[in-house]
PDB file of C-alpha atoms and ligand atoms in Angstrom:
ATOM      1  CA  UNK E   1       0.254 -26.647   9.740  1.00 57.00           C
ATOM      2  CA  UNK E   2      -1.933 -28.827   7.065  1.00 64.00           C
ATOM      3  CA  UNK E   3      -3.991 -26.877   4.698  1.00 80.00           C
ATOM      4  CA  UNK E   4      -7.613 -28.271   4.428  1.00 83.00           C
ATOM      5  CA  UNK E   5      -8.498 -29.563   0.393  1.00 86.00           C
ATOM      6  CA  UNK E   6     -10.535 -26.455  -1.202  1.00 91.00           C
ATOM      7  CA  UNK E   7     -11.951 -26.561  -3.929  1.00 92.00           C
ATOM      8  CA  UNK E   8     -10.321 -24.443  -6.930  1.00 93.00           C
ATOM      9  CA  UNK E   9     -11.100 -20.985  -7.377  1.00 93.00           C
ATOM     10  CA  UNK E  10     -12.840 -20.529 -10.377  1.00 92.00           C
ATOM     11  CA  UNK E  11     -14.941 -23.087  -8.659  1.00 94.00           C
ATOM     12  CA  UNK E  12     -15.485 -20.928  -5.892  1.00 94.00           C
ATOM     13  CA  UNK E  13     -16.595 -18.201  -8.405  1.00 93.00           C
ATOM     14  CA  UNK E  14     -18.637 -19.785 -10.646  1.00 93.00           C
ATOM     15  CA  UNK E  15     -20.858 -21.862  -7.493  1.00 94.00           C
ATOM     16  CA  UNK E  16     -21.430 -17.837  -5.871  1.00 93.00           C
ATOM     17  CA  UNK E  17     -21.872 -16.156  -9.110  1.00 91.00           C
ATOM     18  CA  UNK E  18     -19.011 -13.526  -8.939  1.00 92.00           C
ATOM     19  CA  UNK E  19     -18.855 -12.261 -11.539  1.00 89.00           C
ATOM     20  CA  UNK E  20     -16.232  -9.500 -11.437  1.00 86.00           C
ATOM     21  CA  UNK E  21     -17.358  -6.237 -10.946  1.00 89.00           C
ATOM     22  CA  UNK E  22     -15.711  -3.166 -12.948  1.00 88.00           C
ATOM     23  CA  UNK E  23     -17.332  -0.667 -10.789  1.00 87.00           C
ATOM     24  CA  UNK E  24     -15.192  -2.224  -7.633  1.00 88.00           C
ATOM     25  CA  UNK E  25     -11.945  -2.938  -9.746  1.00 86.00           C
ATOM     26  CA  UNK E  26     -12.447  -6.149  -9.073  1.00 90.00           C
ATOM     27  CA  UNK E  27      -9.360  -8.416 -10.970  1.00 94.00           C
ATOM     28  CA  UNK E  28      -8.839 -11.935  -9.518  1.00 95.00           C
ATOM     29  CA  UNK E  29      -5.829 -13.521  -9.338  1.00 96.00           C
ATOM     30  CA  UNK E  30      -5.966 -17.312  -9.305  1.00 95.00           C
ATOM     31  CA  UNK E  31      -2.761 -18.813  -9.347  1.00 96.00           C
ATOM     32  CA  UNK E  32      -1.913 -20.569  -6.231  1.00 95.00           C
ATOM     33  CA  UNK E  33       1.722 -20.293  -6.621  1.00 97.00           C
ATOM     34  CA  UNK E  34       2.038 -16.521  -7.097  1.00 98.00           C
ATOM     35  CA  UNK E  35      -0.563 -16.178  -4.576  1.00 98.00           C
ATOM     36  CA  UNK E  36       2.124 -18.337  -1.878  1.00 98.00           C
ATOM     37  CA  UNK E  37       4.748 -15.977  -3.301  1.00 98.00           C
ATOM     38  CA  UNK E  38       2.888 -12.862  -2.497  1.00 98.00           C
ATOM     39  CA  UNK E  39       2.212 -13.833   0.998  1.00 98.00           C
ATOM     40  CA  UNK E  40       5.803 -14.616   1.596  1.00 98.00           C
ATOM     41  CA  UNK E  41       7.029 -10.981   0.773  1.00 98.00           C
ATOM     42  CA  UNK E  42       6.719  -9.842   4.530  1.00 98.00           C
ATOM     43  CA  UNK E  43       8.719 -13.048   6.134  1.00 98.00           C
ATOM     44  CA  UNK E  44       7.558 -15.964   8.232  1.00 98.00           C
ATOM     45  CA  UNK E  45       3.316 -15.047   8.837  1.00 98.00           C
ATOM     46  CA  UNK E  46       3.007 -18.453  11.312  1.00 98.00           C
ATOM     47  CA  UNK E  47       0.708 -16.776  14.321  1.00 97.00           C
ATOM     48  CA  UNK E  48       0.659 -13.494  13.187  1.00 98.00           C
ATOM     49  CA  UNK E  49      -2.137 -11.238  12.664  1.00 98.00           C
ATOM     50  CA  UNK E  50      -2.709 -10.063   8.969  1.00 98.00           C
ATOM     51  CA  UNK E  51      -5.282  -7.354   7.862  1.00 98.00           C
ATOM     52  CA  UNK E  52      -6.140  -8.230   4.144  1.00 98.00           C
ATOM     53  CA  UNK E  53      -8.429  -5.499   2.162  1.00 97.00           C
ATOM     54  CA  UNK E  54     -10.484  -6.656  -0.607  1.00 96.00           C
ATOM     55  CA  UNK E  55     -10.249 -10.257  -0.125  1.00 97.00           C
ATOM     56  CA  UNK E  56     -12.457 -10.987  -2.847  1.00 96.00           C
ATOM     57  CA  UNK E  57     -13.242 -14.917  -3.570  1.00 96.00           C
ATOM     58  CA  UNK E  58     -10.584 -15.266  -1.501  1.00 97.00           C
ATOM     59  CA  UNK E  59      -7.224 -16.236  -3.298  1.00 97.00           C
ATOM     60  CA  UNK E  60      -4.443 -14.271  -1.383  1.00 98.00           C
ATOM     61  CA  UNK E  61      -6.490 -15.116   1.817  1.00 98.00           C
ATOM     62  CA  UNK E  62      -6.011 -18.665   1.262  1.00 98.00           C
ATOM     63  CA  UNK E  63      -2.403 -17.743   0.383  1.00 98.00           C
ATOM     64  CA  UNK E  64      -2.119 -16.167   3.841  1.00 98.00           C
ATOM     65  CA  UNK E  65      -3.900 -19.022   5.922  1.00 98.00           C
ATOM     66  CA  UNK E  66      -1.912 -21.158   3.993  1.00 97.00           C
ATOM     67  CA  UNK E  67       1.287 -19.134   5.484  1.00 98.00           C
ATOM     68  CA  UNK E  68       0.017 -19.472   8.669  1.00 98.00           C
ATOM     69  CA  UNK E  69      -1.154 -16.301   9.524  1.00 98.00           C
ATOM     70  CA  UNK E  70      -4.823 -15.412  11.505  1.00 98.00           C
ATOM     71  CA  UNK E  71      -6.797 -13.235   9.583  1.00 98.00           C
ATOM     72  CA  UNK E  72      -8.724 -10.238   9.225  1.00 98.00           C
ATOM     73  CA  UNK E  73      -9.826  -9.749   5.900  1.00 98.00           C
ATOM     74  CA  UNK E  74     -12.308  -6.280   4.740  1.00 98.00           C
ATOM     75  CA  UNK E  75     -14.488  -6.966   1.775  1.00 97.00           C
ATOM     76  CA  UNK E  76     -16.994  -4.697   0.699  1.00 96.00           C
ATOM     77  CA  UNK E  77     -18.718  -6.819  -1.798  1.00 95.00           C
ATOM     78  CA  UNK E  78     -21.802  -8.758  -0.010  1.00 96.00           C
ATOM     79  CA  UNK E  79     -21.239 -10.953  -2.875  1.00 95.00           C
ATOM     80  CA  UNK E  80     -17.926 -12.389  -1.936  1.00 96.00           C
ATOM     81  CA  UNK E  81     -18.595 -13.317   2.029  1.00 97.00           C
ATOM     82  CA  UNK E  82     -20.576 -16.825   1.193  1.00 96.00           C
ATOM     83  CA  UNK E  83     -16.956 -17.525  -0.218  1.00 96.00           C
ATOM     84  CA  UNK E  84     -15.093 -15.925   2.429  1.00 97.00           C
ATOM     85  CA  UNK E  85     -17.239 -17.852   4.545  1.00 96.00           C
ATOM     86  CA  UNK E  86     -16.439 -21.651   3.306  1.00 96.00           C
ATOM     87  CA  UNK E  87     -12.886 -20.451   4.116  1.00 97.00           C
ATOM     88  CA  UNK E  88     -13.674 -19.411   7.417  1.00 96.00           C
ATOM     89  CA  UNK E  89     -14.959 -22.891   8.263  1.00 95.00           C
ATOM     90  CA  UNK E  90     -12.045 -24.142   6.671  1.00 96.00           C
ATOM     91  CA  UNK E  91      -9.504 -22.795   9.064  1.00 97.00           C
ATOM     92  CA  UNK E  92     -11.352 -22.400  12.357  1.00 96.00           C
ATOM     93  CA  UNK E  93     -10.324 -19.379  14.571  1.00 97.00           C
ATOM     94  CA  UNK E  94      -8.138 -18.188  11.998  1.00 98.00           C
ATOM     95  CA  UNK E  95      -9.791 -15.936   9.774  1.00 98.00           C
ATOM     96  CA  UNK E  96     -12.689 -13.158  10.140  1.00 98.00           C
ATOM     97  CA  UNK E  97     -14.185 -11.257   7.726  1.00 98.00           C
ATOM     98  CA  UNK E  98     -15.683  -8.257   8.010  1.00 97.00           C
ATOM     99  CA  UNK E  99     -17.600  -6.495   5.340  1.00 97.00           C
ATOM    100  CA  UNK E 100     -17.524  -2.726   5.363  1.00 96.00           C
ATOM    101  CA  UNK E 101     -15.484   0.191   3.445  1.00 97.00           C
ATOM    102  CA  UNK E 102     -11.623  -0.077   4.648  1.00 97.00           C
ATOM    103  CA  UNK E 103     -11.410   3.570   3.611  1.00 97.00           C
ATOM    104  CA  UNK E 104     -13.847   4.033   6.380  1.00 97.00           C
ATOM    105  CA  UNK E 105     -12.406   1.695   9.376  1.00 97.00           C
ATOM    106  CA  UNK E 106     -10.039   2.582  11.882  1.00 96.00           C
ATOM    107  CA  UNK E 107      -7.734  -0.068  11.448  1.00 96.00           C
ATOM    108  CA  UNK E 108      -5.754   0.066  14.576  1.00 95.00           C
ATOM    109  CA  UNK E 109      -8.800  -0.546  16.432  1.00 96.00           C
ATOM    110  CA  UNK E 110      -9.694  -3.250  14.378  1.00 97.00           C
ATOM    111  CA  UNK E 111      -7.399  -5.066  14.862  1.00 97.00           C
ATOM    112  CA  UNK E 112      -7.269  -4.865  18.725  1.00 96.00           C
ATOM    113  CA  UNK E 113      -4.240  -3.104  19.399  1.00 91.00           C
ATOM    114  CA  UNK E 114      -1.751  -5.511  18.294  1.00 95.00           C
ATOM    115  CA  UNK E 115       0.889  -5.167  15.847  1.00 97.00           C
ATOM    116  CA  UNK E 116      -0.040  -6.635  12.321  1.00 98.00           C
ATOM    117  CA  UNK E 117       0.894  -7.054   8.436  1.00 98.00           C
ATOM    118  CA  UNK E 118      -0.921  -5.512   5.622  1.00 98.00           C
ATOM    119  CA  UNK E 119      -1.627  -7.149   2.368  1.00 98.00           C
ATOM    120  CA  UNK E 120      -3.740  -6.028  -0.265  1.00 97.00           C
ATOM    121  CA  UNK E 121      -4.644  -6.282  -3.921  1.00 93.00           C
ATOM    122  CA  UNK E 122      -7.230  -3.418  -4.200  1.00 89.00           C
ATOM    123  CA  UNK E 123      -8.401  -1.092  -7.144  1.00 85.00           C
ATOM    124  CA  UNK E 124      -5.535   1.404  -7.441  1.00 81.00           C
ATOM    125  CA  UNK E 125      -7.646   4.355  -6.529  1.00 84.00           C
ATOM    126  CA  UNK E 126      -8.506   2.803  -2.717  1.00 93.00           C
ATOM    127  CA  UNK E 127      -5.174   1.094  -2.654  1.00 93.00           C
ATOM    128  CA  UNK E 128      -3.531   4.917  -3.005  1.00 93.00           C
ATOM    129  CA  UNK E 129      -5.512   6.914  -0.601  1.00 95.00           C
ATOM    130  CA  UNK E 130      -4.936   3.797   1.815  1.00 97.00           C
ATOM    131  CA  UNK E 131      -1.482   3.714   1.374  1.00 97.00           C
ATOM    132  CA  UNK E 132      -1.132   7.824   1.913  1.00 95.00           C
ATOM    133  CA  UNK E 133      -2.842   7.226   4.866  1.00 96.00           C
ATOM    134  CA  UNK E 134      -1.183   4.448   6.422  1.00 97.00           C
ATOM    135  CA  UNK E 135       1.771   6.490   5.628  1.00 97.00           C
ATOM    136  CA  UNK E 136       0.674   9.747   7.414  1.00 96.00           C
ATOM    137  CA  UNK E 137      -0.118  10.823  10.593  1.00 94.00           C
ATOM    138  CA  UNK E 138       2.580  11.945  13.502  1.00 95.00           C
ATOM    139  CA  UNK E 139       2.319   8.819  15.421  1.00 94.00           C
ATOM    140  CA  UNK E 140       5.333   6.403  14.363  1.00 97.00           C
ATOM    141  CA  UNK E 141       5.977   3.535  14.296  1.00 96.00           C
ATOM    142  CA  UNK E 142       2.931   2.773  12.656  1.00 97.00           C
ATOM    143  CA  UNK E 143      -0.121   0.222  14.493  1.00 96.00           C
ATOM    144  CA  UNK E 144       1.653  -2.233  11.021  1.00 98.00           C
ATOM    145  CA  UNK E 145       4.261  -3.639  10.578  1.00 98.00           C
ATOM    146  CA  UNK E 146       4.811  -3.821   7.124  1.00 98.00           C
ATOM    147  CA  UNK E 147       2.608  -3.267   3.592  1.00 98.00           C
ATOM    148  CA  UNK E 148       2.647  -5.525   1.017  1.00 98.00           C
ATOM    149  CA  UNK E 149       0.172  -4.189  -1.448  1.00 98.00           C
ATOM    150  CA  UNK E 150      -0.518  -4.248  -5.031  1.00 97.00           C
ATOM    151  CA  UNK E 151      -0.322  -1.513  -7.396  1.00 97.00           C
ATOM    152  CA  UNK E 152      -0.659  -0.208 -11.243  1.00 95.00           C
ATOM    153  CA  UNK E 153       3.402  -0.756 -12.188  1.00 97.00           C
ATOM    154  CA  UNK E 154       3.839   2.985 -12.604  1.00 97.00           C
ATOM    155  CA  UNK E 155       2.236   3.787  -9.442  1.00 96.00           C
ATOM    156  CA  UNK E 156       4.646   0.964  -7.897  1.00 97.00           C
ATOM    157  CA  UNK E 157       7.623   2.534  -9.271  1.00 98.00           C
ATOM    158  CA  UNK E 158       7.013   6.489  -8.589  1.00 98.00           C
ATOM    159  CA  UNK E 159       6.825   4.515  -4.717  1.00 98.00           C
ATOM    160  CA  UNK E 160       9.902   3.118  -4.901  1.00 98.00           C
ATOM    161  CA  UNK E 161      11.790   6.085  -7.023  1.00 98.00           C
ATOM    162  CA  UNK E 162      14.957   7.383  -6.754  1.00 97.00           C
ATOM    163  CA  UNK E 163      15.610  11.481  -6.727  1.00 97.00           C
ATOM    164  CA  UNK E 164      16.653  12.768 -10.201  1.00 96.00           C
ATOM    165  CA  UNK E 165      14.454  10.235 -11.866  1.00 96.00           C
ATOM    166  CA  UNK E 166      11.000  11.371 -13.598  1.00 95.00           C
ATOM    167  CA  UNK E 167       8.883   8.525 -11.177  1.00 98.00           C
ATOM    168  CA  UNK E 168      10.222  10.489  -8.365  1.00 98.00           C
ATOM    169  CA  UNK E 169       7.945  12.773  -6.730  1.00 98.00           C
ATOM    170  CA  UNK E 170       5.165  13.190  -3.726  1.00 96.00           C
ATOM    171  CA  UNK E 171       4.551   9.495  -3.020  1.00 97.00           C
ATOM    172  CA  UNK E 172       8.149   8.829  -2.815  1.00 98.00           C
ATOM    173  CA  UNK E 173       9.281  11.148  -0.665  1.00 98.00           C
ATOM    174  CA  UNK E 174       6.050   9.770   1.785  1.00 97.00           C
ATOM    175  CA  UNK E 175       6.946   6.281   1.631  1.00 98.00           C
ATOM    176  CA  UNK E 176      10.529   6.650   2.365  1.00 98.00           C
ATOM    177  CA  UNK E 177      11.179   9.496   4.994  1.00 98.00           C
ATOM    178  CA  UNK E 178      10.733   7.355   7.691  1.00 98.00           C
ATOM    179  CA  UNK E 179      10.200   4.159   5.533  1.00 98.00           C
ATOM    180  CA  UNK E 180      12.115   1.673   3.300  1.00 98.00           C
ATOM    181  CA  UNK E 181       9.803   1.407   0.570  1.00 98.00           C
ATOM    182  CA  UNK E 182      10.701  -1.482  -2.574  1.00 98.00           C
ATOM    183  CA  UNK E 183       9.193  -2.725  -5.654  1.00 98.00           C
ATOM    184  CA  UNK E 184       9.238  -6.240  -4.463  1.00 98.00           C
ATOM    185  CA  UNK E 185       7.626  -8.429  -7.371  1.00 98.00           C
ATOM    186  CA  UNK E 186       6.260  -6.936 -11.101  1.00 98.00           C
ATOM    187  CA  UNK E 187       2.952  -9.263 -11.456  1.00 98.00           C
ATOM    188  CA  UNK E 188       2.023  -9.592 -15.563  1.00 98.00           C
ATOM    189  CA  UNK E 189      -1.280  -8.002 -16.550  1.00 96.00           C
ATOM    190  CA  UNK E 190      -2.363 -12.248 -17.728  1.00 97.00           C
ATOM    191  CA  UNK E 191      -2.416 -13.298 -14.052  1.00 97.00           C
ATOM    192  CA  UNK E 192      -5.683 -11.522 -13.243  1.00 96.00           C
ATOM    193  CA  UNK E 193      -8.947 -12.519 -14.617  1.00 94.00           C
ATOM    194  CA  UNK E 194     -10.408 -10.677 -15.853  1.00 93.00           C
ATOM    195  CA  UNK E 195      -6.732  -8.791 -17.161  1.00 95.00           C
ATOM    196  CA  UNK E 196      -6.687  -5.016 -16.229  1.00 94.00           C
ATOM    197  CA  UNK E 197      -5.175  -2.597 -19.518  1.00 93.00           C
ATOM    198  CA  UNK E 198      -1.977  -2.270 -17.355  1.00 95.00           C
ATOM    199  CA  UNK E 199       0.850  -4.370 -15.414  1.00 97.00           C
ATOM    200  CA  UNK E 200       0.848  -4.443 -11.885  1.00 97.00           C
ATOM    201  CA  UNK E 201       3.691  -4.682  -9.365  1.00 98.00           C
ATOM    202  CA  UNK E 202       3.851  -5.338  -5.497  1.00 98.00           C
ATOM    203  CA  UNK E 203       5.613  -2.943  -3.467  1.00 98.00           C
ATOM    204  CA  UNK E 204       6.593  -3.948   0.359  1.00 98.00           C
ATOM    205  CA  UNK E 205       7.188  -0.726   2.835  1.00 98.00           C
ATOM    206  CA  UNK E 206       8.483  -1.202   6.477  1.00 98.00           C
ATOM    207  CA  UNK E 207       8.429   1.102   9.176  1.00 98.00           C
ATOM    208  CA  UNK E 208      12.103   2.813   9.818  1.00 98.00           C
ATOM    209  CA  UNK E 209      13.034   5.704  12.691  1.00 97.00           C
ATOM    210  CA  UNK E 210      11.124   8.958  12.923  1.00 96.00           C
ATOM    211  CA  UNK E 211      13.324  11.203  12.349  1.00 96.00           C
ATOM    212  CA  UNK E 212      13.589  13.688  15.323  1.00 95.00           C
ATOM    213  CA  UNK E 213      11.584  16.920  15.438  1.00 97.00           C
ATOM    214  CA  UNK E 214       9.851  16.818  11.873  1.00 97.00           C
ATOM    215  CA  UNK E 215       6.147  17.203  11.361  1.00 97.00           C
ATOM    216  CA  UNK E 216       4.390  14.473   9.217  1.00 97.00           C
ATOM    217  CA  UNK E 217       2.350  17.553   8.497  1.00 96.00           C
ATOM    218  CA  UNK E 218       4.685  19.744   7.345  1.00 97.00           C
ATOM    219  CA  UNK E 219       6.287  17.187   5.313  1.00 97.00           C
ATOM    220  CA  UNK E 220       2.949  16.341   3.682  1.00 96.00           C
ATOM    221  CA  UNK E 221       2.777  20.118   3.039  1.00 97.00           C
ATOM    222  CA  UNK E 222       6.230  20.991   1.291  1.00 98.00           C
ATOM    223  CA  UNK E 223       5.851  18.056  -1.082  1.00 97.00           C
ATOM    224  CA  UNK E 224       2.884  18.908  -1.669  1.00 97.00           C
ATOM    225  CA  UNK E 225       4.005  22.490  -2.525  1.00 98.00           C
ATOM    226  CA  UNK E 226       7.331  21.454  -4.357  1.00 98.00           C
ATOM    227  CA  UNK E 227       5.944  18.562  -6.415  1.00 98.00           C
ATOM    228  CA  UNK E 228       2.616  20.925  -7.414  1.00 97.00           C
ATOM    229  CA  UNK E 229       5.017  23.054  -9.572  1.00 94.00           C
ATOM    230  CA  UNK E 230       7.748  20.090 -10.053  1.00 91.00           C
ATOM    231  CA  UNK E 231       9.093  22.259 -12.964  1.00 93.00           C
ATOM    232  CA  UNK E 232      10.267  25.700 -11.401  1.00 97.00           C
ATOM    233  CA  UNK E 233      12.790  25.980  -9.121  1.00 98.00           C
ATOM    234  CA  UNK E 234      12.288  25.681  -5.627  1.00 98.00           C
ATOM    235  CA  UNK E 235      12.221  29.303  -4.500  1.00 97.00           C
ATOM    236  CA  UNK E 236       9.151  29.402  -6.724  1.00 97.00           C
ATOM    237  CA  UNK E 237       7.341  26.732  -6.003  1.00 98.00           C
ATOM    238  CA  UNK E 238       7.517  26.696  -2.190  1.00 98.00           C
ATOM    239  CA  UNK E 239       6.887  30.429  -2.253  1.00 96.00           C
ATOM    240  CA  UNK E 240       3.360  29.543  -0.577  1.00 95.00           C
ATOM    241  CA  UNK E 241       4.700  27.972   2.621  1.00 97.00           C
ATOM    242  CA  UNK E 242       5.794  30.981   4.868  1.00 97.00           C
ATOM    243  CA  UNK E 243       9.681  30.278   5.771  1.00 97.00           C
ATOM    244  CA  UNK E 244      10.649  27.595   3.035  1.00 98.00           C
ATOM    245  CA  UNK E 245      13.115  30.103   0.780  1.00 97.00           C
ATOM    246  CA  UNK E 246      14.948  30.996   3.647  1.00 97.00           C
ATOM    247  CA  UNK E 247      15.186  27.648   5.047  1.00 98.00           C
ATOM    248  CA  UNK E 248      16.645  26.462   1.911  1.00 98.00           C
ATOM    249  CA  UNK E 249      19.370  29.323   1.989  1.00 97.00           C
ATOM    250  CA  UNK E 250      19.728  28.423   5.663  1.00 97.00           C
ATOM    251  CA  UNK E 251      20.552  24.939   5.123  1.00 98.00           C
ATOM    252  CA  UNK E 252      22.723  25.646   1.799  1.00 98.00           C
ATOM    253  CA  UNK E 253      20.197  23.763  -0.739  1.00 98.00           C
ATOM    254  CA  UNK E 254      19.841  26.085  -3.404  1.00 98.00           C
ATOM    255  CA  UNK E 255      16.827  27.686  -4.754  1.00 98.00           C
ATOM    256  CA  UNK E 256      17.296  27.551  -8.389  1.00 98.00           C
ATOM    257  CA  UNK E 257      17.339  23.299  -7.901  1.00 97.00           C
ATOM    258  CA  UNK E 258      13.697  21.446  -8.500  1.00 97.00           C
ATOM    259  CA  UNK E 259      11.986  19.781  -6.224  1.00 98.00           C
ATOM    260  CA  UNK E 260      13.110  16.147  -8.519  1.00 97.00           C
ATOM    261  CA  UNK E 261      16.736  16.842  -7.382  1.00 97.00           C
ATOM    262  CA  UNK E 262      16.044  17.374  -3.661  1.00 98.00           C
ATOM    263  CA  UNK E 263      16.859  13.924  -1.627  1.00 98.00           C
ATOM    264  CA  UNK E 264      14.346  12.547   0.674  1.00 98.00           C
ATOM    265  CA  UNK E 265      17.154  13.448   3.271  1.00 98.00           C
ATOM    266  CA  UNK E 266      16.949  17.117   2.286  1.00 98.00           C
ATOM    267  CA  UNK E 267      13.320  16.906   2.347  1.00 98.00           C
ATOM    268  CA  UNK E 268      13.210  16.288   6.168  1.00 98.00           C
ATOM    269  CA  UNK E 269      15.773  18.569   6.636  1.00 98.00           C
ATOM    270  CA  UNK E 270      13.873  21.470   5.941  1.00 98.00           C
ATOM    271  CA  UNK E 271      10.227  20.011   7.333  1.00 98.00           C
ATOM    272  CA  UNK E 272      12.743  19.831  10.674  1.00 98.00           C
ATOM    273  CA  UNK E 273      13.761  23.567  10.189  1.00 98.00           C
ATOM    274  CA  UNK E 274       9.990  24.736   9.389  1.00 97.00           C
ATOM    275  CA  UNK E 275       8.632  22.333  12.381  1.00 90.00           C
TER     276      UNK E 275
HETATM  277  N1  LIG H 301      -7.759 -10.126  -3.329  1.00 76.19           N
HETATM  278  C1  LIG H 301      -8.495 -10.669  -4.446  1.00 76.19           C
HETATM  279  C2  LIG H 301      -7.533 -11.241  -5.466  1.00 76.19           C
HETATM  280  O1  LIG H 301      -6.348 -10.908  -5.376  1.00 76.19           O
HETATM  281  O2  LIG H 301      -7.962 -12.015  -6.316  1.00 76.19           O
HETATM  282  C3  LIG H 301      -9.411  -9.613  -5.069  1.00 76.19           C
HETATM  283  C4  LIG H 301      -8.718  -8.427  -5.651  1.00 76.19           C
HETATM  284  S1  LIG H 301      -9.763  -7.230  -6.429  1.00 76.19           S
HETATM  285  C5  LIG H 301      -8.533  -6.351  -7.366  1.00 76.19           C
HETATM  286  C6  LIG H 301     -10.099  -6.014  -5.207  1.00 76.19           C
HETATM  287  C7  LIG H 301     -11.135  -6.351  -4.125  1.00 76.19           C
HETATM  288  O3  LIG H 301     -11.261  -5.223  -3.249  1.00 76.19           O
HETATM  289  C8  LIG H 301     -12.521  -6.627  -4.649  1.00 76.19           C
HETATM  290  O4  LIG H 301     -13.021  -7.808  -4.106  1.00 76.19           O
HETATM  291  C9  LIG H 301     -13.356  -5.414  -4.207  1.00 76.19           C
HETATM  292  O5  LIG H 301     -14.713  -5.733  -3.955  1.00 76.19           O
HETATM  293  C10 LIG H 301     -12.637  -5.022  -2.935  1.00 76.19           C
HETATM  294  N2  LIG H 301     -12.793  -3.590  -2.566  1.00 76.19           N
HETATM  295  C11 LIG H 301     -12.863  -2.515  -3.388  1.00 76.19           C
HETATM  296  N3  LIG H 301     -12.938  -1.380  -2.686  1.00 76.19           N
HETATM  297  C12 LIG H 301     -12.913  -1.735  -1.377  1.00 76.19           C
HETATM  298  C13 LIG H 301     -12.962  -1.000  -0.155  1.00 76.19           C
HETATM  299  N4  LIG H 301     -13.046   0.335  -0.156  1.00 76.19           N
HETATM  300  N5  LIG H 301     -12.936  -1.684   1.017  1.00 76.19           N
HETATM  301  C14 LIG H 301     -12.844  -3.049   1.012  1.00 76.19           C
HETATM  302  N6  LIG H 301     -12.786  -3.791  -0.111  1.00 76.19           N
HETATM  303  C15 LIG H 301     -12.820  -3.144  -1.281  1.00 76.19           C
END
């Protein structure tokens, strides 16, 4: 499909006055080219609906209409919609924006019941509670069909970590039980304007099998439990969830072992025996 001509972004910006707010961890990325390589992490995006938090001016929107993909983009800064608005003109029937809070939409409804692809370059504070949540919950698969979202590089890799590793911990273990969670692309602290203090990294999760007859809940609650005290041994720190000790005995993972050692596999093993 032909793109319409835009005008650059830092044109964009400087005709709406947007200046970028620290408050709402607002860091632009400009470059075209990374932005086309970002929306190409979750595969071919012709016809197929995209929910993109924190659009901003608008660069990975572009990226994704550009990609063929029909749009629903959550900004919470009134600034940004005159913006978001040229683009909506721009590719007719194939973008909306909606300004509110994504923390506080249901985005299943949102986006009408059909399947769709996340993308997102938010602050790292919203990004994180969004991601737990989109993570959470019993219902699986998920109402998405992949994430593709942006991250502090740290935060990125404690996602994507291995067991026995120090990055390995809480947010792991969520993003890969039922998940296959990557660092897809490391993004240089220079490409955002203005630059945040740290480098960023993308990381792309899709939905895998639930395993059978394990509670999201109880997952949630023994990592929560193991990880809180991620240097004892395991028979200490999961003293607080009534059952765990003997489950481990039960399924022959020892108790002296720390949480870091325990594989995600071994982590639904005993949510299935406590569920
Ligand atoms: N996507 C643009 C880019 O890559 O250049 C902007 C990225 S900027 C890091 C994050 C954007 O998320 C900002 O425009 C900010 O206003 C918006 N934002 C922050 N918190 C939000 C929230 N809770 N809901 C929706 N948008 C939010």
């Amino acid at each position: 499909m032909p793109s319409p001509d835009l005008p650059p972004l830092r044109e964009v910006i400087a005709r709406h006055g947007l200046s970028a707010s620290k408050a709402l961890g607002q860091n632009f990325l400009f470059d075209e080219h990374l932005l086309d390589r970002i929306a190409a992490l979750p595969g071919d995006l012709t016809d197929r609906p995209v929910l993109e938090v924190g659009p901003g001016p608008g660069g990975l929107t572009r990226a994704l209409l550009r990609a063929g993909a029909r749009v629903t983009a959550v900004e919470m800064d009134p600034r940004c919609l005159p913006a978001l608005v040229e683009l909506e003109d721009a590719f007719p029937g194939r973008l909306r924006v909606i300004q509110g809070d994504a923390l506080k939409l249901d985005h299943g409804e949102l986006m009408g019941g059909e399947p769709f692809a996340v993308l997102s370059n938010l602050p790292y504070n919203v990004g994180t509670a969004l991601f737990v949540r989109w993570l959470g919950g019993e219902a699986w698969p998920p109402a998405w069909t992949s994430l593709t979202l942006m991250f502090q590089q740290e935060v990125a890799q404690r996602i994507a970590a291995r067991p026995g590793t120090s990055a390995y911990g809480r947010l792991a273990v969520l993003a890969q039980w039922r998940a296959q969670a990557k660092l897809a692309m490391k993004v240089h602290r220079s490409a955002f304007t203005p630059p945040p203090k740290v480098m960023s990294a993308i990381v792309h999760v899709e939905p895998g099998t639930m395993p059978e007859g394990v509670s999201a809940r109880m997952l949630e609650r023994l990592t929560e439990a193991a990880f809180g005290q991620r240097r004892k041994m395991l028979r200490q720190s999961l003293k607080g969830v009534p059952g765990a000790v003997a489950a481990l005995e039960q399924l022959g993972i020892d108790s002296q072992r720390r949480a870091e050692t325990l594989t995600v596999d071994e982590f639904t093993q005993l949510a299935r025996a406590l569920t």
